[in-house]
Tab-separated table of C-alpha atoms and ligand atoms in Angstrom:
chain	number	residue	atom	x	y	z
A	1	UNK	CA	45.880	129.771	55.678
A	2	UNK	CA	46.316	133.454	55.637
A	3	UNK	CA	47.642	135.352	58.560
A	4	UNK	CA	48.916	138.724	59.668
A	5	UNK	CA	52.149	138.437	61.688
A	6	UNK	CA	51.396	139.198	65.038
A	7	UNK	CA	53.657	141.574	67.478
A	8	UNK	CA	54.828	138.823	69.551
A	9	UNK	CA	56.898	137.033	66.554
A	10	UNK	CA	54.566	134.211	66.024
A	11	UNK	CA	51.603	133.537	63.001
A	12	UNK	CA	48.625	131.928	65.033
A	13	UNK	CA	47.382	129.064	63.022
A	14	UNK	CA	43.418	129.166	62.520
A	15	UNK	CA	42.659	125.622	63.422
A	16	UNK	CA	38.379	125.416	64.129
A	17	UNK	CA	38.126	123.200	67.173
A	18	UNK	CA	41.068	122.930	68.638
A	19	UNK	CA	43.050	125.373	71.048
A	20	UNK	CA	45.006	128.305	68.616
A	21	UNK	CA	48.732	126.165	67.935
A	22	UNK	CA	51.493	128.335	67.561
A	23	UNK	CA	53.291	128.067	64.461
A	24	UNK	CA	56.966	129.299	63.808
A	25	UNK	CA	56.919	132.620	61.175
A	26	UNK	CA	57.723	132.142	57.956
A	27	UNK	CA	60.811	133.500	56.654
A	28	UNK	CA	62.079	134.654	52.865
A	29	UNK	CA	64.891	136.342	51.121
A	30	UNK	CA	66.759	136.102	48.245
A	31	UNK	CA	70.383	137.257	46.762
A	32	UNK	CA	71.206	137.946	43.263
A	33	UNK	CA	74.267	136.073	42.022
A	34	UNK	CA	76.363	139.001	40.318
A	35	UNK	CA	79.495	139.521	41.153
A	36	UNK	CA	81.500	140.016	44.400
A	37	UNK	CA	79.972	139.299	47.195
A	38	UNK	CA	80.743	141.899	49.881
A	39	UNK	CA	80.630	142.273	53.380
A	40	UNK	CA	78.137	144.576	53.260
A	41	UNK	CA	75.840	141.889	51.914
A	42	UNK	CA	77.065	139.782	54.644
A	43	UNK	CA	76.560	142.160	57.494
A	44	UNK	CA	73.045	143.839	55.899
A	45	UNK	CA	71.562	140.355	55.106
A	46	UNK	CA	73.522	136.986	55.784
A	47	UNK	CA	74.443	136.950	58.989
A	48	UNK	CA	71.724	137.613	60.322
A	49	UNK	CA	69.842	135.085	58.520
A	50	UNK	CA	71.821	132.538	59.894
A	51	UNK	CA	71.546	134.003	63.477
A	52	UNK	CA	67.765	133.577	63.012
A	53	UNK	CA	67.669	130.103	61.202
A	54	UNK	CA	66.602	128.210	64.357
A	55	UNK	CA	63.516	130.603	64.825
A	56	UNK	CA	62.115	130.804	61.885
A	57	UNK	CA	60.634	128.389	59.517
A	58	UNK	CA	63.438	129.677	56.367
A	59	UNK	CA	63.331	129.817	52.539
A	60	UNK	CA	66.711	131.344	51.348
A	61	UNK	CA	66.967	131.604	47.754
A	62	UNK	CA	69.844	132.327	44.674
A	63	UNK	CA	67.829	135.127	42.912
A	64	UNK	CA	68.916	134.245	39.473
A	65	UNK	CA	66.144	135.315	37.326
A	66	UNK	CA	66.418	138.441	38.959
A	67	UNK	CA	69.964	138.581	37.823
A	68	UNK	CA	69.008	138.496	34.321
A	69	UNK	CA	67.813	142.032	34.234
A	70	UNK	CA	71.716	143.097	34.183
A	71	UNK	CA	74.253	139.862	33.230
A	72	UNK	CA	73.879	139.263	29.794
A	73	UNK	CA	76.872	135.934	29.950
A	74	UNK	CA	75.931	132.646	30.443
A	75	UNK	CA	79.143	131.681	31.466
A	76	UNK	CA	79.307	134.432	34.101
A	77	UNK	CA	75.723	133.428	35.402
A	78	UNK	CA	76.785	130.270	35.769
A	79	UNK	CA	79.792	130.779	37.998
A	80	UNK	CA	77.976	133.557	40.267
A	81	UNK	CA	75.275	130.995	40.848
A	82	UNK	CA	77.676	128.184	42.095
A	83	UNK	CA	79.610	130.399	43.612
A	84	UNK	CA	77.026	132.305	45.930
A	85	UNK	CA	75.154	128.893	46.333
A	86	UNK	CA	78.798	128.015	48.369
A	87	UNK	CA	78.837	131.482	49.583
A	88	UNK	CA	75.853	131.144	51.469
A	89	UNK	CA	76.329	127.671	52.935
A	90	UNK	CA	80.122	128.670	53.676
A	91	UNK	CA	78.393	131.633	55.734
A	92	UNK	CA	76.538	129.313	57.724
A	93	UNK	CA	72.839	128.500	56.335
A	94	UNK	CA	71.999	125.065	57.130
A	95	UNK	CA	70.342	122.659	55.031
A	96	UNK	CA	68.927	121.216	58.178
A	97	UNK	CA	67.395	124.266	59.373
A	98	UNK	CA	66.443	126.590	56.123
A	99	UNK	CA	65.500	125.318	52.097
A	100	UNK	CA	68.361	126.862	50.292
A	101	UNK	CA	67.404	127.115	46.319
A	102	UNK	CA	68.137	128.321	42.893
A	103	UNK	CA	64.766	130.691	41.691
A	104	UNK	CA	64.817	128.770	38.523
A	105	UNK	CA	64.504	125.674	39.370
A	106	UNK	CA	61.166	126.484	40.692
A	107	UNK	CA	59.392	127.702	37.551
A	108	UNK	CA	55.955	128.828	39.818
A	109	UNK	CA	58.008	131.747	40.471
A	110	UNK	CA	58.260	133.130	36.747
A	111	UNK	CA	54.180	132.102	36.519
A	112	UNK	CA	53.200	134.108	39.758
A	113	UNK	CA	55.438	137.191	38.473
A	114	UNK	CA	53.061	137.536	35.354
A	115	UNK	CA	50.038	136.956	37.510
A	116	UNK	CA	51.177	139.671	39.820
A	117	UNK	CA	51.598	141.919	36.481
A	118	UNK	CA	48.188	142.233	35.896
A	119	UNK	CA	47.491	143.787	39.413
A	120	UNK	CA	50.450	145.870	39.599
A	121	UNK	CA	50.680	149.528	38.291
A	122	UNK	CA	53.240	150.984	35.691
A	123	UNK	CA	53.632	153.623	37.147
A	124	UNK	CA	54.372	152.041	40.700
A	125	UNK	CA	57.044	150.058	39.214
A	126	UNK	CA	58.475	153.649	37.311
A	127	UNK	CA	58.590	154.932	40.706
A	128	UNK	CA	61.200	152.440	42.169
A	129	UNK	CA	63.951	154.413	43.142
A	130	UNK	CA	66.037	151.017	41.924
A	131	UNK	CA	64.784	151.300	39.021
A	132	UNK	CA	65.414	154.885	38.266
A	133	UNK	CA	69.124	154.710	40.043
A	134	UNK	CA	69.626	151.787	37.667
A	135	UNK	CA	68.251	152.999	34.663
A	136	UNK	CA	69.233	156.238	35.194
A	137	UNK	CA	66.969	157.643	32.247
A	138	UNK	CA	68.134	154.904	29.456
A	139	UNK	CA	65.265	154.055	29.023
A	140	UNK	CA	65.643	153.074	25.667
A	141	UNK	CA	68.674	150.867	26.007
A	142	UNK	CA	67.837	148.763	29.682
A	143	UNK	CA	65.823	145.785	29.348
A	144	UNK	CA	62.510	145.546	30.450
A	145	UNK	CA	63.531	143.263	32.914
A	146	UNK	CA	65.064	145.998	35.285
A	147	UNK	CA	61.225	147.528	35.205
A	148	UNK	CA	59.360	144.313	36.214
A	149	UNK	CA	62.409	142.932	38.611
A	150	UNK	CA	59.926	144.487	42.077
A	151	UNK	CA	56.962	142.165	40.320
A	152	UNK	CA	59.167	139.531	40.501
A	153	UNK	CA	60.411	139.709	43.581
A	154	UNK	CA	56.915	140.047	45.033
A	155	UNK	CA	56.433	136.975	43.625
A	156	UNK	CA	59.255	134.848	45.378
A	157	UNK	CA	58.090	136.602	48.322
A	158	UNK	CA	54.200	135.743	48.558
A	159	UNK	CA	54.394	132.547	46.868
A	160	UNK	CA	55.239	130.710	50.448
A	161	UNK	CA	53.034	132.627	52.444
A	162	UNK	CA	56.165	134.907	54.074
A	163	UNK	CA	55.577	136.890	57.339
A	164	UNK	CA	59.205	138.271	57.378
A	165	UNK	CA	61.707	139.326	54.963
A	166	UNK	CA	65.164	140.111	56.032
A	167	UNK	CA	67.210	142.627	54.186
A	168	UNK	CA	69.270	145.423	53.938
A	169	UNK	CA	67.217	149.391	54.189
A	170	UNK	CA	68.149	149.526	50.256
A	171	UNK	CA	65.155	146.384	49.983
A	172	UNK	CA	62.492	148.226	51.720
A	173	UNK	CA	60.408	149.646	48.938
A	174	UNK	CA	60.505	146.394	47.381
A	175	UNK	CA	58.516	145.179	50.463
A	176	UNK	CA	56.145	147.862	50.700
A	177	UNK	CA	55.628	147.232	47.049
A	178	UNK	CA	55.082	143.543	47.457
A	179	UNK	CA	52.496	144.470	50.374
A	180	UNK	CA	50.788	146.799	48.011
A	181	UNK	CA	50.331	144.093	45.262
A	182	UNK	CA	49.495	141.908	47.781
A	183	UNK	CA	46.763	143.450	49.584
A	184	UNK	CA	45.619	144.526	45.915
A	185	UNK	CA	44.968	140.881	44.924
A	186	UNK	CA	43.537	140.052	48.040
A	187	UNK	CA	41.162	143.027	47.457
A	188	UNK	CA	39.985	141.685	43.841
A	189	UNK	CA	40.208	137.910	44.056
A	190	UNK	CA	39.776	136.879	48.216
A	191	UNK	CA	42.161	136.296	50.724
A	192	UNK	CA	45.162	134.813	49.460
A	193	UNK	CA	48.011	135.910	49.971
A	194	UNK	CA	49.913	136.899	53.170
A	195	UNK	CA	51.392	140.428	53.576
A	196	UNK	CA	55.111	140.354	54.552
A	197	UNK	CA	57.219	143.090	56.783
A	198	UNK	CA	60.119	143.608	55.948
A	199	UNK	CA	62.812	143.058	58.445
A	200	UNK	CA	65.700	145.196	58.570
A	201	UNK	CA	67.996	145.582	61.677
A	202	UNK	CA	68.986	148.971	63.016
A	203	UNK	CA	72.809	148.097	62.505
A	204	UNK	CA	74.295	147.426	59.437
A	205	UNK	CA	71.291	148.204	57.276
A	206	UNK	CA	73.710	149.997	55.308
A	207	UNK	CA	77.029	149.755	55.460
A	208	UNK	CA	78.855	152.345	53.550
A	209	UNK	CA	81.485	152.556	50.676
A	210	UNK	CA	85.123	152.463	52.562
A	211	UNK	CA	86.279	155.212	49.546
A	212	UNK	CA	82.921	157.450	50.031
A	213	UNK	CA	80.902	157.120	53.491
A	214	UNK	CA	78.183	159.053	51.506
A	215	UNK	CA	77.507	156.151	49.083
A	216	UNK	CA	76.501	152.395	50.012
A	217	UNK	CA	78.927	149.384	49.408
A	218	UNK	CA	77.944	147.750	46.434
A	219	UNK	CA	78.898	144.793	43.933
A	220	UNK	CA	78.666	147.156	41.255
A	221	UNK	CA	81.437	150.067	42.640
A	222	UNK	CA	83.727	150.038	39.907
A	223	UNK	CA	86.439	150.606	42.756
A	224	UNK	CA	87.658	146.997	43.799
A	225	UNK	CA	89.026	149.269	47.476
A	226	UNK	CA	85.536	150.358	48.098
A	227	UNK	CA	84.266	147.597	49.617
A	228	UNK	CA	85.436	143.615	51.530
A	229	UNK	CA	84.716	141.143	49.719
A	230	UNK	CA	84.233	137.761	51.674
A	231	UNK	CA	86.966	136.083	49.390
A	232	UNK	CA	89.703	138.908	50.177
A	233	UNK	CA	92.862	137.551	51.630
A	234	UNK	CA	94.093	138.582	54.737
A	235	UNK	CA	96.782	141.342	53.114
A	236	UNK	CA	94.335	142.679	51.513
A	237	UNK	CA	91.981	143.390	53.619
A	238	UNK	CA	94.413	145.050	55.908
A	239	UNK	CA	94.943	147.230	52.489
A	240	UNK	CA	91.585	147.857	52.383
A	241	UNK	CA	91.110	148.772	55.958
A	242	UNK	CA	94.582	151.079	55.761
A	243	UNK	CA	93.483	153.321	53.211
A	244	UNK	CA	89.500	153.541	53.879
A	245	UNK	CA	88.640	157.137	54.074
A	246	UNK	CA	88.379	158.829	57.733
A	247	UNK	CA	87.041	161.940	58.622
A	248	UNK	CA	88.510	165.192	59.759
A	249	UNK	CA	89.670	165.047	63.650
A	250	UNK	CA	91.651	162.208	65.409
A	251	UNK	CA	88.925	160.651	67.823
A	252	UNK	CA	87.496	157.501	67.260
A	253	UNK	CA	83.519	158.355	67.587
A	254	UNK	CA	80.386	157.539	65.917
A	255	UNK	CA	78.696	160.707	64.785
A	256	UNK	CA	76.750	162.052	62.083
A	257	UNK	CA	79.440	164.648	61.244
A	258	UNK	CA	81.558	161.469	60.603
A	259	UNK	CA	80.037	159.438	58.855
A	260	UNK	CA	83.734	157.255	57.950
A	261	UNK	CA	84.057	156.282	61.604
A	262	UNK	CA	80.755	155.944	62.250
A	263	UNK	CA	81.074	152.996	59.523
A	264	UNK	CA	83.850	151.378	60.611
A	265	UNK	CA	82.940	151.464	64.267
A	266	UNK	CA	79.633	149.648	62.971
A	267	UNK	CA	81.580	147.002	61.195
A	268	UNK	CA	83.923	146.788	64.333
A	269	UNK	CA	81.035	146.205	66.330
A	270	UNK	CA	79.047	143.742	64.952
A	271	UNK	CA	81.889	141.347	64.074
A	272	UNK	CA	83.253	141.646	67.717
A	273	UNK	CA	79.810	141.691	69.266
A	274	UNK	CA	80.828	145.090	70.989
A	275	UNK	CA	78.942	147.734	71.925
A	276	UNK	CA	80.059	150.883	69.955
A	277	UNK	CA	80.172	153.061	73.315
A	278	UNK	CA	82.946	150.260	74.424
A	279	UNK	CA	85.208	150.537	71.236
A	280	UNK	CA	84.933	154.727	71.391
A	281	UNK	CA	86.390	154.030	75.233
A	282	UNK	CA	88.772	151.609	74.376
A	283	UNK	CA	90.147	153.791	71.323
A	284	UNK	CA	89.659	157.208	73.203
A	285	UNK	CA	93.061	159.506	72.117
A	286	UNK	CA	94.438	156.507	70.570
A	287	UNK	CA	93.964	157.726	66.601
A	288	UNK	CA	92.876	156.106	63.850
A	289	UNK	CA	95.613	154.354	63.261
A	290	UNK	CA	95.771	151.639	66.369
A	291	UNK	CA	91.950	151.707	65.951
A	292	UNK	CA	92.419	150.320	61.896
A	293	UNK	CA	95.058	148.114	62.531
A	294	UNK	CA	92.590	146.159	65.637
A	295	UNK	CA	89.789	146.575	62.787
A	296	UNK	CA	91.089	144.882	60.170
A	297	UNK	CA	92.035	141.614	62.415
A	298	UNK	CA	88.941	141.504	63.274
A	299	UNK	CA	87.765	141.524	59.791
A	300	UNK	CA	90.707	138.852	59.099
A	301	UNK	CA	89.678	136.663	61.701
A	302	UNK	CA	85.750	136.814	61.195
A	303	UNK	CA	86.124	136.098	57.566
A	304	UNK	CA	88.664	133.190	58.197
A	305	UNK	CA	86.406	130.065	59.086
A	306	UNK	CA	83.986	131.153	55.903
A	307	UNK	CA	86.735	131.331	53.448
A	308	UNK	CA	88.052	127.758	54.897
A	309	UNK	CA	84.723	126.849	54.497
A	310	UNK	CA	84.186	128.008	51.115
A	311	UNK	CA	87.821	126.236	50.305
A	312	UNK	CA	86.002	122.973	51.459
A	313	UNK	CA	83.274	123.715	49.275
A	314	UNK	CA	84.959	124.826	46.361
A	315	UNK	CA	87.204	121.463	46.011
A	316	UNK	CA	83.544	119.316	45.939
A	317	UNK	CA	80.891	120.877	43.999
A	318	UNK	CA	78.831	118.090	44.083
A	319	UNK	CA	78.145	118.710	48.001
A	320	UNK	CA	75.969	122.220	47.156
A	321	UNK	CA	74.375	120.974	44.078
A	322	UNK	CA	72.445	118.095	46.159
A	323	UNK	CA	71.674	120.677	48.289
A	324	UNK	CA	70.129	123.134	46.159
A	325	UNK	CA	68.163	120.178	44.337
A	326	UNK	CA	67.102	119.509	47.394
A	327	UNK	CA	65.978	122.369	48.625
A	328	UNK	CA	64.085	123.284	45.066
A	329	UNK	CA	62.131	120.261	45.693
A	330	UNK	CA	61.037	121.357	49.147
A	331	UNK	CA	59.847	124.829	47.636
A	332	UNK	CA	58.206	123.554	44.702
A	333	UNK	CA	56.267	121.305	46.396
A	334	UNK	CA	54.929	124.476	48.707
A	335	UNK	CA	55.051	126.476	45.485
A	336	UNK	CA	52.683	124.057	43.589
A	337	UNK	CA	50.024	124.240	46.338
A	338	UNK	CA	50.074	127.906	46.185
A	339	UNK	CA	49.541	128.074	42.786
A	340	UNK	CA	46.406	126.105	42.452
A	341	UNK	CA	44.911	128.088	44.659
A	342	UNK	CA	46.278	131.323	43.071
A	343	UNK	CA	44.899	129.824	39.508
A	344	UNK	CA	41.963	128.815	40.967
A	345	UNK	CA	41.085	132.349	42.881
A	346	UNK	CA	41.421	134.272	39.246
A	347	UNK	CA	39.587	131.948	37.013
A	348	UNK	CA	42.920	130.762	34.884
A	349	UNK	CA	42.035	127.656	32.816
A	350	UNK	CA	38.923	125.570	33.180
A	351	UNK	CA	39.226	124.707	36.753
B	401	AMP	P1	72.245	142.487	46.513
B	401	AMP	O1	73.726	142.591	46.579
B	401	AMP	O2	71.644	143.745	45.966
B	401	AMP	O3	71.742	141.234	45.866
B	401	AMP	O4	71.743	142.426	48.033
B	401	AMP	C1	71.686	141.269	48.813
B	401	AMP	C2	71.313	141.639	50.237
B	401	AMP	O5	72.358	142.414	50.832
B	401	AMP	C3	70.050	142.502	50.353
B	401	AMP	O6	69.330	142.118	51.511
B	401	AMP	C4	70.582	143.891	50.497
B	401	AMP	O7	69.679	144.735	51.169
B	401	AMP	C5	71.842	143.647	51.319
B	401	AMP	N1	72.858	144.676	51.091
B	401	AMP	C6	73.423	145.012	49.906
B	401	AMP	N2	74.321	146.015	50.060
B	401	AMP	C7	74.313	146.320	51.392
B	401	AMP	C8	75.033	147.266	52.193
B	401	AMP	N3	75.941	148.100	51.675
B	401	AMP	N4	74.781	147.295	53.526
B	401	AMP	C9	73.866	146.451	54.074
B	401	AMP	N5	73.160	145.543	53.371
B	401	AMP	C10	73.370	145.465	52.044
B	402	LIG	N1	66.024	142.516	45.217
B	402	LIG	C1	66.817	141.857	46.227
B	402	LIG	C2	68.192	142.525	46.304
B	402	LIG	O1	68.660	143.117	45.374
B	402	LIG	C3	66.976	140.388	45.951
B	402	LIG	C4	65.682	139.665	46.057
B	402	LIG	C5	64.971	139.075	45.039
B	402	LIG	C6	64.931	139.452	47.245
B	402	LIG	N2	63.861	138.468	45.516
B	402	LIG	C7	63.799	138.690	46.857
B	402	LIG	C8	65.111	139.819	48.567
B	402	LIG	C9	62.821	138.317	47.805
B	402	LIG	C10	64.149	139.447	49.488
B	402	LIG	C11	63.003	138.701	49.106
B	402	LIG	O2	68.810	142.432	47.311
């Protein structure tokens, strides 16, 4: 079945004969497992995957292979993988409501990725701006991988027939990108695949560096201060919040001449559910200080039931690995039907 997504939030199934049945929109994203995960991550992407679970019809997926372009230990793949797999069902996804999976358990994905090759442009992928922050001009000396990562990811993506693809604004070429290859095969081989939109909130797209409000927070900061990470302890988190960066002045206001408070008012916000407007009031000739200090409980106190949680999780590992097997065997069995038809539509094998 191929559809558009439609303004009002819902595919319309074609169905010949029978009144149009509404179905719910299909829903994918992925997370690589490297390193610290960061409340950036959680506010950009998580969270609000798990506010939408009940919506949507989810796929949520441990982007391993994608990893590969940049961790070069087995032993430190491992332990990211099993420790974002509890990450994410410490944050809330639910089994019941979304297929949680490891990308290489589902092989389909690596297949579709070197399909995908053949109708996807060099140059496009040269063009990435991930690619060319990454590889910053090494070419010689970053793997290949880091190039064909988008082709990849547009594989994960239309290989369950996604409508929506929540993520943070760093993610958005990647989704035009996917459309592009997308609409490309479509073009050459028949209607196949559907075209996803990204979906990216207007608050906490991109939440910023606490050291430099000029630069995103990222895993790979070298500065362990520059960003949350979900598994900070309470002291230091209050640290972190302390000695974050503020701009010149004493009022606490969003602005784009302040582009420190304008973070931490955004992080203040959407962990206390607050309008901005209301915090600037309630913080008006107050200083930064009181306004940090009532910031970085709220951090404490949002992050709390995760990390107990994640505590829970950590002392029995065997609860997320019959998870993730079971959610790889839900997706491969979608995966598999996709591919036939994807093998069949180019003329791979005898048929
Ligand atoms: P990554 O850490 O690159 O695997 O990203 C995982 C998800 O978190 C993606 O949807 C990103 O767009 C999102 N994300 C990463 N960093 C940030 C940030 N600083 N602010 C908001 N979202 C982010
Ligand atoms: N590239 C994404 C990131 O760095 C991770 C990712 C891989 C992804 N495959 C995906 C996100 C499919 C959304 C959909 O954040």
């Amino acid at each position: 079945m191929v559809s558009e997504s439609t303004p009002s939030g819902l595919a319309v199934e074609e169905n010949p004969g029978a009144a149009p049945r509404p179905v719910r929109q299909k829903v994918f994203s992925g997370i690589q497992p490297t390193g610290n995960f960061h409340l950036g991550n959680y506010l950009g992407a998580i969270r609000n995957w798990v506010a939408q679970q009940s919506e949507y019809d989810n796929i949520f997926c441990v982007v391993d292979l994608h990893a590969l372009s940049q961790t070069t230990s087995r032993d430190t793949l491992r332990e990211n993988n099993r420790n974002l797999a509890n990450m994410l069902l410490a944050s809330g996804l639910d089994p019941a409501q979304s297929i949680i999976f490891i990308q290489s358990d589902v092989r389909e994905h690596t297949e579709l990725c070197w399909l995908l090759s053949s109708v996807t442009m060099d140059g496009e992928l040269r063009r990435m701006t991930q690619f060319k922050d990454k590889a910053g001009g090494r070419g010689e000396r970053v793997s290949s991988a880091l190039l064909f990562y988008p082709v990849l990811q547009a594989a994960d993506i239309l290989l369950y027939d996604t409508n929506l693809v929540p993520v943070g604004e760093d993610q958005k070429q990647h989704i035009e990108l996917t459309r592009d290859i997308g609409a490309r095969f479509n073009a050459r081989y028949g209607e196949t695949f559907v075209l996803p939109q990204p979906d990216i909130k207007a608050n906490g797209a991109r939440i910023m560096s606490l050291e430099d409000p000029t630069k995103k927070m990222s895993k790979s900061d070298a500065s362990p201060n520059a960003s949350i990470a979900l598994t900070d302890d309470p002291d230091t988190i209050r640290r972190k919040i302390r000695r974050a960066v503020t701009d010149s002045g004493t009022e606490v206001v969003a602005a784009p001449d302040k582009p420190a408070l304008t973070n931490l008012l955004t992080i203040y916000s959407l962990l206390s559910n607050e309008p901005i407007a209301a915090l600037e009031e309630r913080y008006a000739g107050k200083g930064y200080g009181a306004f940090k200090t009532d910031l970085a409980e709220v951090v404490v106190a949002a992050m709390a039931p995760i990390q107990a949680r994640l505590a829970d999780l950590d002392a029995n590992p065997d609860a997320a690995r019959a998870i993730l097997s079971d959610g790889a065997d839900r997706a491969r069995a979608r995966a598999i039907f996709k591919m036939a038809e994807v093998r069949d539509r180019m003329g791979i094998g005898l048929g």
